[in-house]
PDB file of C-alpha atoms in Angstrom:
ATOM      1  CA  UNK A   1    -188.139 131.233 164.232  1.00 55.00           C
ATOM      2  CA  UNK A   2    -187.198 128.185 162.141  1.00 61.00           C
ATOM      3  CA  UNK A   3    -183.502 127.764 161.316  1.00 61.00           C
ATOM      4  CA  UNK A   4    -184.131 128.286 157.575  1.00 61.00           C
ATOM      5  CA  UNK A   5    -185.682 131.718 158.107  1.00 64.00           C
ATOM      6  CA  UNK A   6    -182.893 132.798 160.467  1.00 66.00           C
ATOM      7  CA  UNK A   7    -180.286 131.726 157.823  1.00 64.00           C
ATOM      8  CA  UNK A   8    -182.119 133.688 155.099  1.00 63.00           C
ATOM      9  CA  UNK A   9    -182.282 136.723 157.315  1.00 63.00           C
ATOM     10  CA  UNK A  10    -178.611 136.553 158.135  1.00 64.00           C
ATOM     11  CA  UNK A  11    -177.810 136.182 154.403  1.00 63.00           C
ATOM     12  CA  UNK A  12    -179.936 139.176 153.518  1.00 60.00           C
ATOM     13  CA  UNK A  13    -178.327 141.339 156.193  1.00 59.00           C
ATOM     14  CA  UNK A  14    -174.908 140.206 155.113  1.00 58.00           C
ATOM     15  CA  UNK A  15    -175.703 141.010 151.485  1.00 57.00           C
ATOM     16  CA  UNK A  16    -176.922 144.431 152.487  1.00 55.00           C
ATOM     17  CA  UNK A  17    -173.811 145.192 154.564  1.00 56.00           C
ATOM     18  CA  UNK A  18    -171.174 143.771 152.245  1.00 56.00           C
ATOM     19  CA  UNK A  19    -172.849 144.494 148.930  1.00 55.00           C
ATOM     20  CA  UNK A  20    -172.987 148.168 149.567  1.00 53.00           C
ATOM     21  CA  UNK A  21    -175.559 148.733 146.894  1.00 49.00           C
ATOM     22  CA  UNK A  22    -179.290 149.042 146.638  1.00 48.00           C
ATOM     23  CA  UNK A  23    -181.217 146.204 148.212  1.00 46.00           C
ATOM     24  CA  UNK A  24    -184.979 146.208 148.401  1.00 48.00           C
ATOM     25  CA  UNK A  25    -185.243 149.956 148.213  1.00 48.00           C
ATOM     26  CA  UNK A  26    -182.408 150.561 150.742  1.00 46.00           C
ATOM     27  CA  UNK A  27    -179.096 152.236 149.664  1.00 47.00           C
ATOM     28  CA  UNK A  28    -175.702 152.355 151.106  1.00 44.00           C
ATOM     29  CA  UNK A  29    -173.224 155.075 150.285  1.00 46.00           C
ATOM     30  CA  UNK A  30    -169.493 154.549 149.987  1.00 43.00           C
ATOM     31  CA  UNK A  31    -166.842 157.134 149.996  1.00 44.00           C
ATOM     32  CA  UNK A  32    -163.948 157.134 147.507  1.00 41.00           C
ATOM     33  CA  UNK A  33    -160.607 156.457 148.973  1.00 40.00           C
ATOM     34  CA  UNK A  34    -157.878 158.887 147.837  1.00 43.00           C
ATOM     35  CA  UNK A  35    -154.240 157.997 148.360  1.00 42.00           C
ATOM     36  CA  UNK A  36    -151.923 160.747 149.438  1.00 47.00           C
ATOM     37  CA  UNK A  37    -148.518 161.109 147.723  1.00 45.00           C
ATOM     38  CA  UNK A  38    -146.784 158.924 150.335  1.00 46.00           C
ATOM     39  CA  UNK A  39    -149.045 156.032 149.497  1.00 47.00           C
ATOM     40  CA  UNK A  40    -148.629 156.077 145.672  1.00 48.00           C
ATOM     41  CA  UNK A  41    -147.543 152.738 144.195  1.00 49.00           C
ATOM     42  CA  UNK A  42    -143.811 152.128 143.828  1.00 47.00           C
ATOM     43  CA  UNK A  43    -144.165 151.648 140.099  1.00 48.00           C
ATOM     44  CA  UNK A  44    -144.642 155.448 139.713  1.00 49.00           C
ATOM     45  CA  UNK A  45    -141.429 156.098 141.618  1.00 48.00           C
ATOM     46  CA  UNK A  46    -139.567 153.531 139.498  1.00 49.00           C
ATOM     47  CA  UNK A  47    -140.685 155.289 136.290  1.00 57.00           C
ATOM     48  CA  UNK A  48    -139.179 158.548 137.507  1.00 76.00           C
ATOM     49  CA  UNK A  49    -135.652 157.518 136.634  1.00 91.00           C
ATOM     50  CA  UNK A  50    -132.921 154.935 136.532  1.00 94.00           C
ATOM     51  CA  UNK A  51    -129.618 154.975 138.312  1.00 94.00           C
ATOM     52  CA  UNK A  52    -126.429 153.919 136.461  1.00 92.00           C
ATOM     53  CA  UNK A  53    -122.721 153.969 137.217  1.00 92.00           C
ATOM     54  CA  UNK A  54    -120.557 155.542 134.493  1.00 91.00           C
ATOM     55  CA  UNK A  55    -116.850 154.892 134.621  1.00 89.00           C
ATOM     56  CA  UNK A  56    -113.773 155.281 132.354  1.00 88.00           C
ATOM     57  CA  UNK A  57    -112.993 158.149 130.018  1.00 89.00           C
ATOM     58  CA  UNK A  58    -115.722 160.678 131.097  1.00 90.00           C
ATOM     59  CA  UNK A  59    -115.335 164.140 132.711  1.00 92.00           C
ATOM     60  CA  UNK A  60    -116.926 163.191 136.031  1.00 93.00           C
ATOM     61  CA  UNK A  61    -117.324 159.388 136.510  1.00 91.00           C
ATOM     62  CA  UNK A  62    -119.800 158.271 139.052  1.00 92.00           C
ATOM     63  CA  UNK A  63    -123.373 157.340 139.845  1.00 94.00           C
ATOM     64  CA  UNK A  64    -126.040 159.276 137.997  1.00 95.00           C
ATOM     65  CA  UNK A  65    -129.831 159.139 137.706  1.00 95.00           C
ATOM     66  CA  UNK A  66    -131.343 159.674 134.244  1.00 95.00           C
ATOM     67  CA  UNK A  67    -134.909 159.588 133.071  1.00 95.00           C
ATOM     68  CA  UNK A  68    -136.580 156.254 132.417  1.00 91.00           C
ATOM     69  CA  UNK A  69    -136.030 155.381 128.719  1.00 91.00           C
ATOM     70  CA  UNK A  70    -132.698 157.227 128.629  1.00 94.00           C
ATOM     71  CA  UNK A  71    -129.818 156.090 126.408  1.00 92.00           C
ATOM     72  CA  UNK A  72    -126.161 155.562 127.163  1.00 92.00           C
ATOM     73  CA  UNK A  73    -125.405 158.943 125.620  1.00 92.00           C
ATOM     74  CA  UNK A  74    -127.718 160.641 128.197  1.00 95.00           C
ATOM     75  CA  UNK A  75    -125.866 158.907 131.086  1.00 93.00           C
ATOM     76  CA  UNK A  76    -122.435 159.982 129.637  1.00 93.00           C
ATOM     77  CA  UNK A  77    -123.675 163.530 129.174  1.00 94.00           C
ATOM     78  CA  UNK A  78    -124.862 163.551 132.827  1.00 94.00           C
ATOM     79  CA  UNK A  79    -121.181 162.883 133.732  1.00 93.00           C
ATOM     80  CA  UNK A  80    -120.000 165.903 131.796  1.00 93.00           C
ATOM     81  CA  UNK A  81    -119.360 164.164 128.494  1.00 92.00           C
ATOM     82  CA  UNK A  82    -116.417 162.293 127.049  1.00 90.00           C
ATOM     83  CA  UNK A  83    -112.760 163.042 127.654  1.00 89.00           C
ATOM     84  CA  UNK A  84    -110.622 163.673 124.562  1.00 88.00           C
ATOM     85  CA  UNK A  85    -108.956 160.198 124.910  1.00 90.00           C
ATOM     86  CA  UNK A  86    -112.345 158.369 125.032  1.00 88.00           C
ATOM     87  CA  UNK A  87    -113.002 155.744 122.446  1.00 87.00           C
ATOM     88  CA  UNK A  88    -116.684 156.373 121.805  1.00 85.00           C
ATOM     89  CA  UNK A  89    -116.814 153.873 118.961  1.00 84.00           C
ATOM     90  CA  UNK A  90    -116.439 151.065 121.488  1.00 83.00           C
ATOM     91  CA  UNK A  91    -119.623 152.109 123.395  1.00 86.00           C
ATOM     92  CA  UNK A  92    -123.157 151.868 121.978  1.00 87.00           C
ATOM     93  CA  UNK A  93    -124.343 155.393 122.832  1.00 89.00           C
ATOM     94  CA  UNK A  94    -127.872 154.585 121.481  1.00 89.00           C
ATOM     95  CA  UNK A  95    -128.419 151.660 123.855  1.00 89.00           C
ATOM     96  CA  UNK A  96    -131.180 152.109 126.450  1.00 91.00           C
ATOM     97  CA  UNK A  97    -129.887 152.074 130.025  1.00 90.00           C
ATOM     98  CA  UNK A  98    -131.130 149.756 132.750  1.00 89.00           C
ATOM     99  CA  UNK A  99    -131.302 150.507 136.467  1.00 91.00           C
ATOM    100  CA  UNK A 100    -128.131 149.366 138.198  1.00 89.00           C
ATOM    101  CA  UNK A 101    -126.123 149.122 134.980  1.00 88.00           C
ATOM    102  CA  UNK A 102    -122.407 150.040 134.767  1.00 88.00           C
ATOM    103  CA  UNK A 103    -121.323 151.842 131.676  1.00 89.00           C
ATOM    104  CA  UNK A 104    -117.609 151.779 131.006  1.00 87.00           C
ATOM    105  CA  UNK A 105    -116.176 154.223 128.468  1.00 88.00           C
ATOM    106  CA  UNK A 106    -112.724 152.906 127.409  1.00 86.00           C
ATOM    107  CA  UNK A 107    -109.784 155.066 126.263  1.00 85.00           C
ATOM    108  CA  UNK A 108    -108.344 154.973 122.811  1.00 82.00           C
ATOM    109  CA  UNK A 109    -105.363 152.632 122.413  1.00 74.00           C
ATOM    110  CA  UNK A 110    -102.079 154.329 121.696  1.00 58.00           C
ATOM    111  CA  UNK A 111    -100.820 153.940 118.101  1.00 48.00           C
ATOM    112  CA  UNK A 112     -97.783 151.993 119.463  1.00 44.00           C
ATOM    113  CA  UNK A 113    -100.039 149.182 120.701  1.00 45.00           C
ATOM    114  CA  UNK A 114    -101.281 148.362 117.167  1.00 43.00           C
ATOM    115  CA  UNK A 115     -97.671 147.756 116.022  1.00 39.00           C
ATOM    116  CA  UNK A 116     -97.148 145.066 118.663  1.00 41.00           C
ATOM    117  CA  UNK A 117     -99.002 142.507 116.590  1.00 42.00           C
ATOM    118  CA  UNK A 118    -102.037 142.455 118.819  1.00 46.00           C
ATOM    119  CA  UNK A 119    -104.570 143.343 116.097  1.00 40.00           C
ATOM    120  CA  UNK A 120    -107.648 141.831 117.781  1.00 49.00           C
ATOM    121  CA  UNK A 121    -109.842 144.553 119.229  1.00 57.00           C
ATOM    122  CA  UNK A 122    -110.692 144.041 122.853  1.00 59.00           C
ATOM    123  CA  UNK A 123    -107.361 142.807 124.176  1.00 56.00           C
ATOM    124  CA  UNK A 124    -106.213 144.558 127.329  1.00 54.00           C
ATOM    125  CA  UNK A 125    -102.712 144.906 128.596  1.00 52.00           C
ATOM    126  CA  UNK A 126    -101.616 141.494 129.829  1.00 61.00           C
ATOM    127  CA  UNK A 127    -103.377 139.745 126.951  1.00 76.00           C
ATOM    128  CA  UNK A 128    -106.794 139.498 128.686  1.00 86.00           C
ATOM    129  CA  UNK A 129    -109.849 139.710 126.396  1.00 89.00           C
ATOM    130  CA  UNK A 130    -112.344 142.425 127.438  1.00 88.00           C
ATOM    131  CA  UNK A 131    -115.798 140.863 127.294  1.00 87.00           C
ATOM    132  CA  UNK A 132    -117.416 144.328 126.866  1.00 83.00           C
ATOM    133  CA  UNK A 133    -115.257 145.548 123.972  1.00 84.00           C
ATOM    134  CA  UNK A 134    -113.749 142.510 122.190  1.00 87.00           C
ATOM    135  CA  UNK A 135    -114.640 141.901 118.615  1.00 88.00           C
ATOM    136  CA  UNK A 136    -115.815 138.460 117.391  1.00 88.00           C
ATOM    137  CA  UNK A 137    -112.325 137.508 116.277  1.00 90.00           C
ATOM    138  CA  UNK A 138    -110.809 138.059 119.722  1.00 89.00           C
ATOM    139  CA  UNK A 139    -113.645 136.221 121.419  1.00 89.00           C
ATOM    140  CA  UNK A 140    -113.359 133.295 118.944  1.00 87.00           C
ATOM    141  CA  UNK A 141    -109.694 132.937 119.872  1.00 88.00           C
ATOM    142  CA  UNK A 142    -110.633 132.037 123.508  1.00 88.00           C
ATOM    143  CA  UNK A 143    -110.451 128.336 124.404  1.00 86.00           C
ATOM    144  CA  UNK A 144    -113.721 126.593 123.864  1.00 85.00           C
ATOM    145  CA  UNK A 145    -115.341 129.689 122.194  1.00 88.00           C
ATOM    146  CA  UNK A 146    -116.227 129.336 118.513  1.00 88.00           C
ATOM    147  CA  UNK A 147    -117.856 131.809 116.151  1.00 90.00           C
ATOM    148  CA  UNK A 148    -121.397 130.976 117.233  1.00 91.00           C
ATOM    149  CA  UNK A 149    -120.532 131.426 121.000  1.00 90.00           C
ATOM    150  CA  UNK A 150    -118.579 134.650 120.158  1.00 89.00           C
ATOM    151  CA  UNK A 151    -121.709 135.994 118.530  1.00 91.00           C
ATOM    152  CA  UNK A 152    -123.833 135.071 121.547  1.00 91.00           C
ATOM    153  CA  UNK A 153    -121.357 136.936 123.856  1.00 90.00           C
ATOM    154  CA  UNK A 154    -121.658 140.047 121.675  1.00 89.00           C
ATOM    155  CA  UNK A 155    -125.505 139.705 121.521  1.00 88.00           C
ATOM    156  CA  UNK A 156    -125.652 139.374 125.325  1.00 87.00           C
ATOM    157  CA  UNK A 157    -123.557 142.528 125.936  1.00 83.00           C
ATOM    158  CA  UNK A 158    -125.587 144.521 123.480  1.00 81.00           C
ATOM    159  CA  UNK A 159    -128.883 143.440 124.893  1.00 81.00           C
ATOM    160  CA  UNK A 160    -127.962 143.530 128.617  1.00 80.00           C
ATOM    161  CA  UNK A 161    -125.779 146.638 128.602  1.00 75.00           C
ATOM    162  CA  UNK A 162    -122.498 144.791 128.988  1.00 80.00           C
ATOM    163  CA  UNK A 163    -121.067 142.219 131.385  1.00 84.00           C
ATOM    164  CA  UNK A 164    -121.064 143.342 135.065  1.00 82.00           C
ATOM    165  CA  UNK A 165    -118.590 140.523 136.046  1.00 85.00           C
ATOM    166  CA  UNK A 166    -116.863 137.692 134.213  1.00 87.00           C
ATOM    167  CA  UNK A 167    -119.148 135.228 135.899  1.00 90.00           C
ATOM    168  CA  UNK A 168    -121.955 136.660 133.657  1.00 88.00           C
ATOM    169  CA  UNK A 169    -120.438 134.488 130.926  1.00 89.00           C
ATOM    170  CA  UNK A 170    -122.293 131.603 132.426  1.00 90.00           C
ATOM    171  CA  UNK A 171    -125.507 133.259 131.412  1.00 91.00           C
ATOM    172  CA  UNK A 172    -124.616 132.527 127.766  1.00 89.00           C
ATOM    173  CA  UNK A 173    -126.146 129.305 126.479  1.00 89.00           C
ATOM    174  CA  UNK A 174    -123.371 126.859 125.981  1.00 87.00           C
ATOM    175  CA  UNK A 175    -121.078 128.186 128.657  1.00 89.00           C
ATOM    176  CA  UNK A 176    -121.256 126.253 131.895  1.00 90.00           C
ATOM    177  CA  UNK A 177    -119.041 126.087 134.940  1.00 91.00           C
ATOM    178  CA  UNK A 178    -116.410 123.854 133.237  1.00 89.00           C
ATOM    179  CA  UNK A 179    -116.055 126.108 130.223  1.00 89.00           C
ATOM    180  CA  UNK A 180    -116.027 129.213 132.398  1.00 89.00           C
ATOM    181  CA  UNK A 181    -113.232 127.809 134.528  1.00 89.00           C
ATOM    182  CA  UNK A 182    -111.132 127.539 131.370  1.00 88.00           C
ATOM    183  CA  UNK A 183    -111.953 131.175 130.381  1.00 87.00           C
ATOM    184  CA  UNK A 184    -111.911 133.062 133.635  1.00 86.00           C
ATOM    185  CA  UNK A 185    -108.157 133.754 133.682  1.00 88.00           C
ATOM    186  CA  UNK A 186    -108.204 134.917 130.037  1.00 90.00           C
ATOM    187  CA  UNK A 187    -111.030 137.479 130.209  1.00 89.00           C
ATOM    188  CA  UNK A 188    -111.774 140.791 131.974  1.00 87.00           C
ATOM    189  CA  UNK A 189    -114.541 143.428 131.968  1.00 81.00           C
TER     190      UNK A 189
END
């Protein structure tokens, strides 16, 4: 048999086997493949819930799992709700939670602290500025941080669910290693 005819025969047989459909009046049947529950894609598992760490002034601080699309309020409620001394105004309860996020609920400052002359919100004991709670004025007072950068810091914490560590400051456009080195001893989370 000439080489050309052998090649055509091989191609026809290959098309029949691989193609799996009708070919010159012949049919091949294929079975549907059904995945069992253990083989379902991981994306379905991820949509089942998100795990967050809730700390601070809540009844039962700890790691909780809430439904995908849940809000900060849902995570706080999963921890038994707020303590009476919680400062709920310093936490965005409507913010969607992200897997792995830490939510810190601060306590209200005692009335005596306001009389000390430290009027800028977000200052902790020791004069450190809390990146997750400070207002624009307190952030603007930091060395090398102007009003525009202060707004970027606030926008970052609102969109990302807060700072997880002070090094996250370097994720803000305009804050590099040198500026961070000047700030790191003046800020906290």
